[in-house]
PDB file of C-alpha atoms in Angstrom:
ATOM      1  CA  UNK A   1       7.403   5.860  52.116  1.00  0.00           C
ATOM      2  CA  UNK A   2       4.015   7.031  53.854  1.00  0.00           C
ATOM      3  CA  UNK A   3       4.985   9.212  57.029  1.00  0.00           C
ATOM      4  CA  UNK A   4       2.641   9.018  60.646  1.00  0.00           C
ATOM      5  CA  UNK A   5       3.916  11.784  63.052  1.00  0.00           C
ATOM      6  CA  UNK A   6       2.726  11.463  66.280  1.00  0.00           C
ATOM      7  CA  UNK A   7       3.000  14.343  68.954  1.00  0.00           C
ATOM      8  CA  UNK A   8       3.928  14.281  71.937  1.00  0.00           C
ATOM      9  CA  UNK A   9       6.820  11.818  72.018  1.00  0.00           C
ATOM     10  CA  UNK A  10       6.823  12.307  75.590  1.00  0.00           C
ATOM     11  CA  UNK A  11       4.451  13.412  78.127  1.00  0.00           C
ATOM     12  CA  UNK A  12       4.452  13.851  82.326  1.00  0.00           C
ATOM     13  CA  UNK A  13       1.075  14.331  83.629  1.00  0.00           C
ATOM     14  CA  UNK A  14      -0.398  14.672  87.401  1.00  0.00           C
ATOM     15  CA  UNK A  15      -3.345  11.630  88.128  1.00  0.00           C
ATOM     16  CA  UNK A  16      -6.750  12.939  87.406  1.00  0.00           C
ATOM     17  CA  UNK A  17      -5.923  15.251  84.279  1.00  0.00           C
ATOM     18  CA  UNK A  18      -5.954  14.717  80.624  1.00  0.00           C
ATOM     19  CA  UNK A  19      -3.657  14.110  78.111  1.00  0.00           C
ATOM     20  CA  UNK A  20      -4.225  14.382  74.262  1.00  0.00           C
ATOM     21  CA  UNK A  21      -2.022  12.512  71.810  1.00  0.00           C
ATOM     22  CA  UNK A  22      -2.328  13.497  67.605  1.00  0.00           C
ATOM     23  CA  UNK A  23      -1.560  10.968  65.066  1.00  0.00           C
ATOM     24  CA  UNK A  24      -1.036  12.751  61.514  1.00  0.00           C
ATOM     25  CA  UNK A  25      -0.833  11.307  58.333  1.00  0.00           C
ATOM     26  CA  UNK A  26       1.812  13.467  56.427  1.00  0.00           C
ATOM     27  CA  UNK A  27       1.588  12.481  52.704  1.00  0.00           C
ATOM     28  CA  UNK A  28      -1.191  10.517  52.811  1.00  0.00           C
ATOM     29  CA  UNK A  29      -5.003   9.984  53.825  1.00  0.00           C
ATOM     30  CA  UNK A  30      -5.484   7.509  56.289  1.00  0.00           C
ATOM     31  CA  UNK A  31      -9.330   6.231  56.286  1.00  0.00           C
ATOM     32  CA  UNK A  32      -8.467   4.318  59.275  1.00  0.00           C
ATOM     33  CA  UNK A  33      -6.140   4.409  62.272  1.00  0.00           C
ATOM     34  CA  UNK A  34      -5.363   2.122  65.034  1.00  0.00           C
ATOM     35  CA  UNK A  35      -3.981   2.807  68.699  1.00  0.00           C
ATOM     36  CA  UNK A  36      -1.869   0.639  70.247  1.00  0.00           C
ATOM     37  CA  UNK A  37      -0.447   0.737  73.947  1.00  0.00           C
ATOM     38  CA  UNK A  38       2.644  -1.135  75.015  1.00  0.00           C
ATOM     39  CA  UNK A  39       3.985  -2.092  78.333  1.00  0.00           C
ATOM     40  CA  UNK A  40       7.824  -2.315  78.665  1.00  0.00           C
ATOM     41  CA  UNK A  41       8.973  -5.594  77.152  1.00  0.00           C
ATOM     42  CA  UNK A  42       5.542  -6.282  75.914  1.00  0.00           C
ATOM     43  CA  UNK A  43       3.920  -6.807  72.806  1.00  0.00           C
ATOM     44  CA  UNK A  44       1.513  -4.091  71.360  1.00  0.00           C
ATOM     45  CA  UNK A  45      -2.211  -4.174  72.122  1.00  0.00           C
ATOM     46  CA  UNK A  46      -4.749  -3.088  70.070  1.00  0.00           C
ATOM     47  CA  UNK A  47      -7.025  -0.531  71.787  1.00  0.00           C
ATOM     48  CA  UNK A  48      -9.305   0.715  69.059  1.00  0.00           C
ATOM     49  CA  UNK A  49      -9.531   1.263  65.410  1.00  0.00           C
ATOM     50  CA  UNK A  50     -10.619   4.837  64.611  1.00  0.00           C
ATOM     51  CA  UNK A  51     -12.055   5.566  61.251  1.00  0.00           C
ATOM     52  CA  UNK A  52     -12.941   9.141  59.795  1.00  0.00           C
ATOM     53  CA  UNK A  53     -16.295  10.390  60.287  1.00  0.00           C
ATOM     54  CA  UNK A  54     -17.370   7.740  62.397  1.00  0.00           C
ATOM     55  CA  UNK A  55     -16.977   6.008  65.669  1.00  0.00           C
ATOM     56  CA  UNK A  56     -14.146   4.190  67.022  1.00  0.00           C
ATOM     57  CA  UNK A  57     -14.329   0.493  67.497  1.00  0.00           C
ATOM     58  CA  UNK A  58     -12.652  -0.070  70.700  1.00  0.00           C
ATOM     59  CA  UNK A  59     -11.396  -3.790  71.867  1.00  0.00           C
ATOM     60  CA  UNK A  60     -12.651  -5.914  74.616  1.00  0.00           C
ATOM     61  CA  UNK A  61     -11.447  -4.482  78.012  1.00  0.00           C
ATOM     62  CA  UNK A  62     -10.617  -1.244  76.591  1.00  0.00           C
ATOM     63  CA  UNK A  63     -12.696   1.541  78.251  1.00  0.00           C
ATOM     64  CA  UNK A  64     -13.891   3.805  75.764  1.00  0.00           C
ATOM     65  CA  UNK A  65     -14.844   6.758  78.257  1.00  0.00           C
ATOM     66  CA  UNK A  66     -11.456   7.129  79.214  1.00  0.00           C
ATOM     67  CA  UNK A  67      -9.692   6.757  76.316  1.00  0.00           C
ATOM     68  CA  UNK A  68     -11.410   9.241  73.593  1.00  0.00           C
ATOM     69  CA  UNK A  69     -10.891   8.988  70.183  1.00  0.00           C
ATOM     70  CA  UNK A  70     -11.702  11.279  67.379  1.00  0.00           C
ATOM     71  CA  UNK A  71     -10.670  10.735  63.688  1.00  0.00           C
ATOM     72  CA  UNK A  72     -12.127  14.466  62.208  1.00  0.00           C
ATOM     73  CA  UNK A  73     -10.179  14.169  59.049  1.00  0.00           C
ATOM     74  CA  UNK A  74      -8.668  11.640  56.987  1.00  0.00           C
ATOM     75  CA  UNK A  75      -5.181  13.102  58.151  1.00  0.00           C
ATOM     76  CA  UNK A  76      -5.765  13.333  61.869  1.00  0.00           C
ATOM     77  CA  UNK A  77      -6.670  10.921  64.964  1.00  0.00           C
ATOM     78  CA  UNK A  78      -6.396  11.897  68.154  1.00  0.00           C
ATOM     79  CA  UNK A  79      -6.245   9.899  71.520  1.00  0.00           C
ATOM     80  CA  UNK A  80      -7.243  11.626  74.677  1.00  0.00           C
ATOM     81  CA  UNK A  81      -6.396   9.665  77.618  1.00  0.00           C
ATOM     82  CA  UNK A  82      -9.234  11.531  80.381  1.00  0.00           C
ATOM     83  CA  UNK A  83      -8.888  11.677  84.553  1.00  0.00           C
ATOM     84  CA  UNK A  84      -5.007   9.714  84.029  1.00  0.00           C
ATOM     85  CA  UNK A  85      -3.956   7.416  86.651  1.00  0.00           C
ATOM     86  CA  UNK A  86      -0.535   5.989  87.236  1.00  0.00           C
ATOM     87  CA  UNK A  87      -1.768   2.426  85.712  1.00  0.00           C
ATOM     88  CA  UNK A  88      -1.963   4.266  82.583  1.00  0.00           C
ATOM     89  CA  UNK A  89       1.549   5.196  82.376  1.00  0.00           C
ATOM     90  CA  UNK A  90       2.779   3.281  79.183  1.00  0.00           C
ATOM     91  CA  UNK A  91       4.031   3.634  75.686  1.00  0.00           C
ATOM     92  CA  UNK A  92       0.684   4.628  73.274  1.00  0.00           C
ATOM     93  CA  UNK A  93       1.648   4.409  69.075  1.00  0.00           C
ATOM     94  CA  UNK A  94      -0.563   5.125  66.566  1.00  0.00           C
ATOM     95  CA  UNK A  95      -0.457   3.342  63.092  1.00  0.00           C
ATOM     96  CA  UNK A  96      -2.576   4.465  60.033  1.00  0.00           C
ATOM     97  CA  UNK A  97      -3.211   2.754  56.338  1.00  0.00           C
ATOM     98  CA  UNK A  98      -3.031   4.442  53.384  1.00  0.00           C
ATOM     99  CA  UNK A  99      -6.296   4.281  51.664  1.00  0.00           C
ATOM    100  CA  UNK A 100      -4.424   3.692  48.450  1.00  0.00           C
ATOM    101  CA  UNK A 101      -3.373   0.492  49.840  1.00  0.00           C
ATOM    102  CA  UNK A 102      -7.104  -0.908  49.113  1.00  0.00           C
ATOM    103  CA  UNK A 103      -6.547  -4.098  51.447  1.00  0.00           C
ATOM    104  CA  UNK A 104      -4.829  -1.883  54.363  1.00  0.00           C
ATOM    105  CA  UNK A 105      -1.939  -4.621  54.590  1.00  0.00           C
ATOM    106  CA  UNK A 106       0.760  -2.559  55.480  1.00  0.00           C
ATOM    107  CA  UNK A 107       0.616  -0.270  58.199  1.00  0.00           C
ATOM    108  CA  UNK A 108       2.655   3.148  58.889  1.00  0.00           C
ATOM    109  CA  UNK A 109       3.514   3.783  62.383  1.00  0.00           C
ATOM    110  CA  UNK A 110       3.811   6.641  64.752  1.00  0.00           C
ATOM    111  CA  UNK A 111       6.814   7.193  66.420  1.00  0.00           C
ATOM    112  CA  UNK A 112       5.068   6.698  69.769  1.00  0.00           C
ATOM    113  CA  UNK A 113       4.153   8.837  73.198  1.00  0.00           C
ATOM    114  CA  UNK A 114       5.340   7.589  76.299  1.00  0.00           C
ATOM    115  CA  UNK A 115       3.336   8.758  78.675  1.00  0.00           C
ATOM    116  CA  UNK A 116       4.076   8.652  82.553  1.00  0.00           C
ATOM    117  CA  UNK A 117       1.123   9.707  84.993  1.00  0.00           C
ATOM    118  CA  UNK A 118       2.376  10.172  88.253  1.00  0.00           C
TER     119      UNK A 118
ATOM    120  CA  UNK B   1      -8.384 -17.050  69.871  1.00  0.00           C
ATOM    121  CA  UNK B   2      -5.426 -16.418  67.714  1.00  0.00           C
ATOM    122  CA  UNK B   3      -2.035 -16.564  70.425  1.00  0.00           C
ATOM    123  CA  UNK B   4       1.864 -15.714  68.817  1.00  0.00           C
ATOM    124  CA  UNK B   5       4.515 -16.864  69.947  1.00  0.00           C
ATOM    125  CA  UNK B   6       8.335 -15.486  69.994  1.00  0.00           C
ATOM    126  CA  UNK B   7      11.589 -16.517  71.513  1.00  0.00           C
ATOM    127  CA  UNK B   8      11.352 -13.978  74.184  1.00  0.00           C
ATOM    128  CA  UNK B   9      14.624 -14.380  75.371  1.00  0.00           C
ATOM    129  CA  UNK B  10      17.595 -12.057  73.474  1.00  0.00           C
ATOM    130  CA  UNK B  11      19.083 -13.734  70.446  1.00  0.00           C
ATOM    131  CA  UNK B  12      22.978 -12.281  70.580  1.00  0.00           C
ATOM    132  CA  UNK B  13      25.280 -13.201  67.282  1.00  0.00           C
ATOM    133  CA  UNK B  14      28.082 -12.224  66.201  1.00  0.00           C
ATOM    134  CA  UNK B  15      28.859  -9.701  63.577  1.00  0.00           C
ATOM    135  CA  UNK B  16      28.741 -11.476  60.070  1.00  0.00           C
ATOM    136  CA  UNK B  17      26.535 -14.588  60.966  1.00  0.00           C
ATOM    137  CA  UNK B  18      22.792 -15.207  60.145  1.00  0.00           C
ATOM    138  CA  UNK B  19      20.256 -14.900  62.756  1.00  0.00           C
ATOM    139  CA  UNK B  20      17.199 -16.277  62.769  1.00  0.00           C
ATOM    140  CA  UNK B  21      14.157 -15.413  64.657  1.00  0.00           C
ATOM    141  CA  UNK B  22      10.960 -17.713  64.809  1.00  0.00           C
ATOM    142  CA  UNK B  23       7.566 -16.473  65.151  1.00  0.00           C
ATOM    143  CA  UNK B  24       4.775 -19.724  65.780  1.00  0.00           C
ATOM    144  CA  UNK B  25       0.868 -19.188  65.501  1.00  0.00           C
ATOM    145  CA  UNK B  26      -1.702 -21.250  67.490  1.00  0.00           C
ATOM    146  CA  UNK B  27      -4.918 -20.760  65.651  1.00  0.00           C
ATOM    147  CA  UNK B  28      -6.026 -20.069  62.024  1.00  0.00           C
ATOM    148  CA  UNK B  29      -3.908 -19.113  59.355  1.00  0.00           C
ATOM    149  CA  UNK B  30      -3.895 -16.020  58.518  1.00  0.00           C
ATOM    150  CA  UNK B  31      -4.237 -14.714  54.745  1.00  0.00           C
ATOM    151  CA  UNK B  32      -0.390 -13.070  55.294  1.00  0.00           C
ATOM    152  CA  UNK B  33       1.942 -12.222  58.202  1.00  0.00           C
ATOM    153  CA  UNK B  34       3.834  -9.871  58.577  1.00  0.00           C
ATOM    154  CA  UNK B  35       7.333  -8.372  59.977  1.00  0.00           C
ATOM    155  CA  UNK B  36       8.530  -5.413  62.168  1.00  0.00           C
ATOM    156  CA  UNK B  37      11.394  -4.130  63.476  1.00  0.00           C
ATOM    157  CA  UNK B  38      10.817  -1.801  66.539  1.00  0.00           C
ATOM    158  CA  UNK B  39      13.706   0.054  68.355  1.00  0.00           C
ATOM    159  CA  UNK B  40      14.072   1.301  71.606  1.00  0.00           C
ATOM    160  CA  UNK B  41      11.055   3.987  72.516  1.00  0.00           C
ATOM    161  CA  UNK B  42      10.548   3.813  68.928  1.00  0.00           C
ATOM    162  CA  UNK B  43       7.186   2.276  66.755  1.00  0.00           C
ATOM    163  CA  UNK B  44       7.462  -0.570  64.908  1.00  0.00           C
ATOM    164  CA  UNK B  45       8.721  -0.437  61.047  1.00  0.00           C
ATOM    165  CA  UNK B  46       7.734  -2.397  58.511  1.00  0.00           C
ATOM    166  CA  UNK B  47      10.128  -4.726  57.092  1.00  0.00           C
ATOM    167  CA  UNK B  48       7.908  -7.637  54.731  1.00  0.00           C
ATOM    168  CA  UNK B  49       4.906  -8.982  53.862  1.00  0.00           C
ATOM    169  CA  UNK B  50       4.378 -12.717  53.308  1.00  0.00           C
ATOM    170  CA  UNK B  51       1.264 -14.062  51.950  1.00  0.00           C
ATOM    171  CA  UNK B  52       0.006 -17.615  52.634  1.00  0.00           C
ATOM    172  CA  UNK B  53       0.883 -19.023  49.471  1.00  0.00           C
ATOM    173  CA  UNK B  54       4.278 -17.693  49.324  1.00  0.00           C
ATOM    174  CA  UNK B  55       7.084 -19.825  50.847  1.00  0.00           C
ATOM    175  CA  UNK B  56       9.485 -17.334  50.918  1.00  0.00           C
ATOM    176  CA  UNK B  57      10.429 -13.507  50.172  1.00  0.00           C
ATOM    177  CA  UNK B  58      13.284 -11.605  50.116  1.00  0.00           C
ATOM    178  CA  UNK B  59      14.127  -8.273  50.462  1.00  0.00           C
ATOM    179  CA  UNK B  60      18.226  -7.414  50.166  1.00  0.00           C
ATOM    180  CA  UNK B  61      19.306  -9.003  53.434  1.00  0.00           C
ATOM    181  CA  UNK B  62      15.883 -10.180  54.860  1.00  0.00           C
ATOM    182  CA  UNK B  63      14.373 -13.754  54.297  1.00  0.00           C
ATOM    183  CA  UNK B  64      11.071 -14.608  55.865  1.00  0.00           C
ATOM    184  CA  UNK B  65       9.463 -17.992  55.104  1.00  0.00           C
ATOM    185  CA  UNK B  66       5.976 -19.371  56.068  1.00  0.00           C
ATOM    186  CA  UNK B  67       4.987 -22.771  56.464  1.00  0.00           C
ATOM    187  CA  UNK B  68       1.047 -22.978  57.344  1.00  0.00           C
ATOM    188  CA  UNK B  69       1.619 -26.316  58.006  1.00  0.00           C
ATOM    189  CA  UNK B  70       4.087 -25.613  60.661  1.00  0.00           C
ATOM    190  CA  UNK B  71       2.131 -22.306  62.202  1.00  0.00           C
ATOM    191  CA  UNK B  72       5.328 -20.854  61.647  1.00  0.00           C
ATOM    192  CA  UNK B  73       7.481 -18.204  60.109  1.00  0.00           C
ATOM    193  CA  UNK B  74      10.953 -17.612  60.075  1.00  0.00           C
ATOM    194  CA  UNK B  75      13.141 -14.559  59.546  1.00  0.00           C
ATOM    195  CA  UNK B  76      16.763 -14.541  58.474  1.00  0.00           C
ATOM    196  CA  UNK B  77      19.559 -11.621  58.248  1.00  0.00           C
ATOM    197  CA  UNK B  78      22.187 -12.907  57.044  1.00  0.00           C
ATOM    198  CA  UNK B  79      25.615 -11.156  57.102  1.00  0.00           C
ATOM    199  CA  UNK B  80      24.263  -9.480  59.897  1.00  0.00           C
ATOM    200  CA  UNK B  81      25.662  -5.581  61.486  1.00  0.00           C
ATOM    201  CA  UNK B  82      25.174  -4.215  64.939  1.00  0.00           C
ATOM    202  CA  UNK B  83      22.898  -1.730  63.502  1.00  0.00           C
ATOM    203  CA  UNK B  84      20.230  -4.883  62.604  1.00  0.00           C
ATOM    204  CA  UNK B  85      20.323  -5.196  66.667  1.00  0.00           C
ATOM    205  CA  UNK B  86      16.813  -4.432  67.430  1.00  0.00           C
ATOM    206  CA  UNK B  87      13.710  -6.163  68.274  1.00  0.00           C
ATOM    207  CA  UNK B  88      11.519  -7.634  65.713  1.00  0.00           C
ATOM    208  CA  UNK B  89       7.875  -8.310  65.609  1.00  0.00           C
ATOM    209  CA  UNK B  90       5.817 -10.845  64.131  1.00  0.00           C
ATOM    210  CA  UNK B  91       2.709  -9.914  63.349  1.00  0.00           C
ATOM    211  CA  UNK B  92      -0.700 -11.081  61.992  1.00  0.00           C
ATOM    212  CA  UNK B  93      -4.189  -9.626  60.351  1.00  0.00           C
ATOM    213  CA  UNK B  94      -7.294 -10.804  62.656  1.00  0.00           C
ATOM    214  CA  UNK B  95      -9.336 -12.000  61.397  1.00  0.00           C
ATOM    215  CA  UNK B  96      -7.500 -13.782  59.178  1.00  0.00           C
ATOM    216  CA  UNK B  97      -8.817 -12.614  55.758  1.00  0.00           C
ATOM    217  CA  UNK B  98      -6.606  -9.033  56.363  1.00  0.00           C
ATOM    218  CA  UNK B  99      -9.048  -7.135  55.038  1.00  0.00           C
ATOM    219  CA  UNK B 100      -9.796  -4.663  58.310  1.00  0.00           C
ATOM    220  CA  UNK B 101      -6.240  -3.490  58.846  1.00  0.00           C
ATOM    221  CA  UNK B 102      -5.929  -4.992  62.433  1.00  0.00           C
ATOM    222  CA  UNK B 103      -3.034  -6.733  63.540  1.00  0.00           C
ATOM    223  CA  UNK B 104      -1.508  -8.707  66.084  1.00  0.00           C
ATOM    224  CA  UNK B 105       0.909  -8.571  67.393  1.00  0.00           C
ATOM    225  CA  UNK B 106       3.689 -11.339  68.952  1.00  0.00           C
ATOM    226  CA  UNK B 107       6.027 -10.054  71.793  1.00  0.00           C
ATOM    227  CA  UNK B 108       9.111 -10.046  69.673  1.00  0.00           C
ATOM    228  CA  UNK B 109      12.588 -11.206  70.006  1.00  0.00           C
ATOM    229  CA  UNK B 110      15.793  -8.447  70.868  1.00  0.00           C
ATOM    230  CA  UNK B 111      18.564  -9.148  68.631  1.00  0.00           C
ATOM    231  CA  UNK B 112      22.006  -8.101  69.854  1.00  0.00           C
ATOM    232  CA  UNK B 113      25.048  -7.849  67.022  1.00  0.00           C
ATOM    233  CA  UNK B 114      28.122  -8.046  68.232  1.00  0.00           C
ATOM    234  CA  UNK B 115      30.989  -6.199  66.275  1.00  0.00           C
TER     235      UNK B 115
END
């Protein structure tokens, strides 16, 4: 099946720096990629939807200043999580569609970044 | 707007049995739904796919059915192993139609198999 590698899996920062998460598509070419964030024993929130060439389409309540998103090629999205506080700490996973999959239905997943800001 | 619904409390079977999980929607029906399975500091995997006018699918061990009637979907392992202990996600296309990619996402349910 279609591989997502995400990098880091694991990341300390200090608050007020900036930390920058890559979602690859291995074997495939992802016209669009999502970010999610999830809090322990919570379900995964949509953040944005990141499309190549183009703008991200961040969701309601999501702060697209501090939480950058660039999709340069159809293989790459990255996250960059600017001026981290301690309220950002949480688990961030990418997920991408294979643009063969016409009706993006099923989704490939990252294997996550947990990120703690302290 | 669309809210899902999952037995948030741990579902813990014995080794051999059937377990059932229960995902319920609130809102519109959705043109599929879908399952995960997500362990521990892990992202979710994909598991199946059900579309609206499917009852049921199967895939080796895995039943999921759908009733739109209900709001509700149900997934079964039968002859369950402690390495199905995990916690699986229900989740849904919004809008409805699918057709962006976007999911949500239910809180899941943490299945324990015991040996």
């Amino acid at each position: 099946g279609a591989v997502v590698s995400q990098h880091p899996s694991w990341v300390i920062c200090k608050s007020g720096t900036s930390v920058k998460i890559e979602c690859r598509s291995l074997d495939f070419q992802a016209t669009t990629m999502f970010w999610y964030r999830q809090f322990p024993k919570q379900s995964l929130m949509l953040m944005a939807t990141s499309n190549e060439g183009s703008k991200a389409t961040y969701e309601q309540g999501v702060e697209k200043d501090k939480f950058l998103i660039n999709h340069a090629s159809l293989t790459l999205s990255t996250l960059t999580v600017t001026s981290a506080h301690p309220e950002d700490s949480s688990f961030y996973i990418c997920s991408a569609s294979d643009r063969v999959f016409a009706t993006n239905e099923k989704l490939f997943f990252g294997s996550g970044t947990q990120l703690s800001v302290l | 707007s669309q809210k899902i619904e999952q037995n948030s409390e741990a579902l813990n079977i014995q080794e051999g049995k059937t377990a059932t999980l229960t995902c319920n929607y609130t809102n519109y029906s959705p043109a599929y739904l879908q399952w995960y399975r997500q362990d521990p500091g892990r992202g979710p995997v994909f598991l199946l796919l059900i579309r609206e006018n499917e009852k049921e699918k199967r895939k080796e061990r895995l039943k999921v059915t759908f009733d739109t009637t209900l709001k509700q979907s149900l997934f079964h392992i039968t002859a369950s192993q402690p390495a199905d202990s995990a916690t699986y996600l229900c989740a849904l296309p919004t809008p409805p139609s699918g057709n962006t990619g976007k999911l949500i996402f239910g809180q899941g349910t943490t299945l324990q198999v015991k040996p």
